[in-house]
């Protein structure tokens, strides 16, 4: 964080898949019944807890919308696998947008 700790070259570095933080995800989905259940089922199957979720109302005449959610802390490898599974759903259009929420405590 802008300064070096004494002897920090001896500190172990975790592989990215083992890191833990919260995540912000935006998922572009079809606006139809059951889609939200499909998406949240993937998170449940991967043991990822959802902190907050919002689904935007689809524009008039549009058959798709966005689901935006925040997770509680989760392992990176579990989140990446959840994203792979979500992107493979027929009801999901395009790539999932992911932002990591780092906390300095």
XYZ file of N, CA and C in Angstrom, residues 13-105:
279
model
N 2.505 -15.755 -0.788
C 1.487 -15.155 -1.633
C 0.505 -16.259 -2.004
N -0.757 -16.018 -1.717
C -1.778 -17.019 -2.031
C -2.006 -17.099 -3.534
N -2.286 -18.276 -4.048
C -2.741 -18.360 -5.433
C -4.061 -17.596 -5.544
N -4.328 -16.978 -6.700
C -5.511 -16.139 -6.863
C -6.792 -16.889 -6.495
N -6.897 -18.162 -6.838
C -8.102 -18.926 -6.555
C -8.406 -19.090 -5.081
N -7.398 -18.916 -4.225
C -7.582 -19.073 -2.790
C -7.867 -17.757 -2.076
N -7.816 -16.643 -2.798
C -8.090 -15.363 -2.161
C -9.574 -15.250 -1.830
N -9.883 -14.455 -0.837
C -11.258 -14.294 -0.364
C -11.587 -12.814 -0.301
N -12.713 -12.440 -0.904
C -13.226 -11.081 -0.807
C -14.700 -11.097 -1.198
N -15.325 -9.948 -1.193
C -16.700 -9.804 -1.658
C -16.658 -9.427 -3.133
N -17.760 -9.649 -3.838
C -17.801 -9.412 -5.276
C -19.059 -8.659 -5.673
N -18.921 -7.828 -6.690
C -20.033 -7.163 -7.357
C -20.139 -7.818 -8.725
N -21.324 -8.275 -9.094
C -21.515 -8.903 -10.397
C -22.717 -8.293 -11.095
N -22.597 -8.091 -12.404
C -23.719 -7.648 -13.231
C -23.916 -8.699 -14.307
N -25.158 -9.190 -14.406
C -25.473 -10.294 -15.306
C -26.615 -9.860 -16.213
N -26.413 -9.909 -17.524
C -27.444 -9.555 -18.492
C -28.258 -10.809 -18.790
N -29.562 -10.757 -18.496
C -30.413 -11.944 -18.587
C -31.692 -11.662 -19.382
N -32.336 -12.757 -19.818
C -33.658 -12.651 -20.420
C -34.639 -12.254 -19.324
N -35.612 -11.442 -19.661
C -36.632 -11.025 -18.703
C -37.788 -12.013 -18.781
N -37.625 -13.145 -18.083
C -38.668 -14.168 -18.092
C -38.698 -14.882 -16.743
N -39.838 -15.513 -16.414
C -39.962 -16.191 -15.117
C -38.919 -17.296 -14.942
N -38.378 -17.380 -13.726
C -37.448 -18.444 -13.378
C -35.982 -18.129 -13.593
N -35.684 -17.053 -14.311
C -34.283 -16.728 -14.596
C -33.530 -16.391 -13.310
N -34.134 -15.593 -12.463
C -33.480 -15.228 -11.207
C -33.239 -16.472 -10.349
N -34.169 -17.390 -10.350
C -34.002 -18.639 -9.602
C -32.833 -19.454 -10.150
N -32.686 -19.506 -11.476
C -31.561 -20.243 -12.079
C -30.224 -19.655 -11.641
N -30.126 -18.332 -11.686
C -28.878 -17.648 -11.346
C -28.547 -17.839 -9.867
N -29.523 -17.614 -8.996
C -29.243 -17.734 -7.559
C -28.979 -19.185 -7.161
N -29.544 -20.147 -7.874
C -29.285 -21.567 -7.609
C -27.802 -21.887 -7.815
N -27.207 -21.287 -8.841
C -25.776 -21.510 -9.088
C -24.960 -21.026 -7.899
N -25.269 -19.831 -7.383
C -24.536 -19.327 -6.219
C -24.724 -20.244 -5.018
N -25.941 -20.710 -4.797
C -26.197 -21.625 -3.678
C -25.399 -22.917 -3.842
N -25.404 -23.461 -5.043
C -24.662 -24.704 -5.301
C -23.164 -24.540 -5.045
N -22.637 -23.357 -5.273
C -21.214 -23.097 -5.071
C -20.900 -22.624 -3.649
N -21.920 -22.522 -2.797
C -21.707 -22.092 -1.412
C -21.414 -20.616 -1.278
N -21.919 -19.816 -2.212
C -21.683 -18.368 -2.211
C -22.940 -17.671 -1.726
N -22.815 -16.878 -0.667
C -23.945 -16.166 -0.093
C -24.105 -14.800 -0.756
N -25.345 -14.465 -1.074
C -25.645 -13.178 -1.707
C -26.009 -12.174 -0.633
N -25.327 -11.031 -0.653
C -25.587 -9.970 0.325
C -26.738 -9.082 -0.126
N -26.743 -8.720 -1.394
C -27.782 -7.835 -1.933
C -27.985 -8.156 -3.401
N -29.224 -7.958 -3.874
C -29.550 -8.265 -5.261
C -30.582 -7.273 -5.765
N -30.404 -6.841 -7.005
C -31.360 -5.928 -7.622
C -31.545 -6.341 -9.078
N -32.796 -6.413 -9.509
C -33.076 -6.680 -10.916
C -33.761 -5.451 -11.482
N -33.158 -4.899 -12.520
C -33.730 -3.718 -13.164
C -34.972 -4.102 -13.954
N -35.924 -3.190 -14.010
C -37.101 -3.404 -14.840
C -36.691 -3.292 -16.303
N -37.163 -4.217 -17.113
C -36.828 -4.196 -18.542
C -37.484 -2.986 -19.201
N -36.758 -2.414 -20.158
C -37.320 -1.305 -20.933
C -38.517 -1.806 -21.730
N -39.470 -0.945 -21.997
C -40.646 -1.315 -22.761
C -40.233 -1.893 -24.111
N -40.701 -3.093 -24.410
C -40.372 -3.754 -25.662
C -39.063 -4.517 -25.654
N -38.310 -4.441 -24.551
C -37.040 -5.164 -24.455
C -37.284 -6.485 -23.736
N -36.688 -7.549 -24.213
C -36.883 -8.859 -23.596
C -35.736 -9.254 -22.677
N -34.878 -8.297 -22.330
C -33.756 -8.597 -21.430
C -33.589 -7.488 -20.410
N -32.859 -7.816 -19.361
C -32.609 -6.871 -18.284
C -31.292 -7.237 -17.600
N -30.917 -6.483 -16.584
C -29.695 -6.774 -15.833
C -30.024 -7.141 -14.394
N -29.291 -8.113 -13.887
C -29.326 -8.466 -12.468
C -27.990 -8.027 -11.902
N -28.043 -7.256 -10.822
C -26.830 -6.768 -10.163
C -26.839 -7.324 -8.753
N -25.710 -7.909 -8.345
C -25.676 -8.445 -6.989
C -24.317 -8.266 -6.349
N -24.352 -8.265 -5.017
C -23.145 -8.247 -4.190
C -23.137 -9.554 -3.412
N -21.951 -10.142 -3.294
C -21.824 -11.357 -2.497
C -21.219 -11.024 -1.142
N -21.418 -11.928 -0.200
C -20.618 -11.893 1.018
C -19.232 -12.406 0.618
N -18.301 -12.462 1.533
C -16.970 -12.942 1.180
C -17.044 -14.368 0.650
N -16.253 -14.628 -0.378
C -16.228 -15.941 -1.022
C -14.855 -16.153 -1.635
N -14.513 -17.421 -1.859
C -13.246 -17.744 -2.512
C -13.326 -17.424 -3.997
N -12.245 -16.915 -4.528
C -12.157 -16.559 -5.947
C -12.468 -17.745 -6.856
N -11.926 -18.922 -6.552
C -12.169 -20.060 -7.442
C -13.641 -20.456 -7.488
N -14.351 -20.334 -6.373
C -15.788 -20.641 -6.356
C -16.565 -19.619 -7.177
N -16.195 -18.359 -7.066
C -16.871 -17.308 -7.836
C -16.610 -17.487 -9.327
N -15.388 -17.804 -9.701
C -15.074 -18.006 -11.122
C -15.844 -19.200 -11.693
N -15.985 -20.274 -10.916
C -16.761 -21.426 -11.375
C -18.240 -21.054 -11.495
N -18.751 -20.289 -10.538
C -20.143 -19.835 -10.614
C -20.364 -19.004 -11.879
N -19.422 -18.141 -12.208
C -19.539 -17.326 -13.414
C -19.565 -18.211 -14.655
N -18.696 -19.208 -14.716
C -18.697 -20.130 -15.861
C -20.055 -20.812 -16.008
N -20.614 -21.259 -14.900
C -21.920 -21.930 -14.944
C -23.035 -20.974 -15.342
N -22.999 -19.760 -14.809
C -24.029 -18.766 -15.125
C -23.968 -18.379 -16.599
N -22.771 -18.167 -17.109
C -22.636 -17.786 -18.519
C -23.102 -18.889 -19.470
N -23.145 -20.128 -18.995
C -23.588 -21.232 -19.841
C -25.112 -21.397 -19.843
N -25.816 -20.669 -18.976
C -27.276 -20.756 -18.941
C -27.871 -20.131 -20.204
N -28.917 -20.743 -20.741
C -29.589 -20.213 -21.934
C -30.204 -18.841 -21.681
N -30.553 -18.565 -20.431
C -31.212 -17.305 -20.093
C -30.240 -16.142 -19.902
N -28.940 -16.393 -19.996
C -27.930 -15.352 -19.793
C -27.323 -14.954 -21.130
N -27.267 -13.649 -21.347
C -26.715 -13.116 -22.598
C -25.382 -12.431 -22.319
N -24.316 -12.924 -22.908
C -23.015 -12.278 -22.783
C -22.253 -12.663 -21.538
N -21.194 -11.923 -21.301
C -20.278 -12.185 -20.193
C -20.755 -11.503 -18.913
N -20.493 -12.146 -17.785
C -20.768 -11.574 -16.476
C -19.688 -10.539 -16.172
N -20.108 -9.385 -15.683
C -19.167 -8.339 -15.269
C -18.864 -8.538 -13.797
N -17.588 -8.604 -13.432
C -17.168 -8.858 -12.056
C -16.229 -7.759 -11.578
N -16.480 -7.279 -10.365
C -15.568 -6.375 -9.676
C -15.319 -6.956 -8.286
N -14.070 -6.986 -7.873
C -13.739 -7.437 -6.521
C -13.857 -6.275 -5.559
N -14.392 -6.556 -4.385
C -14.537 -5.536 -3.346
C -13.509 -5.835 -2.260
N -12.412 -5.164 -2.317
C -11.342 -5.372 -1.348
C -11.600 -4.534 -0.099
N -11.302 -5.102 1.045
C -11.434 -4.374 2.295
C -10.106 -4.415 3.031
N -9.721 -3.312 3.614
C -8.415 -3.201 4.263
C -8.558 -3.269 5.777
N -9.075 -4.401 6.277
C -9.206 -4.507 7.726
C -8.541 -5.759 8.232
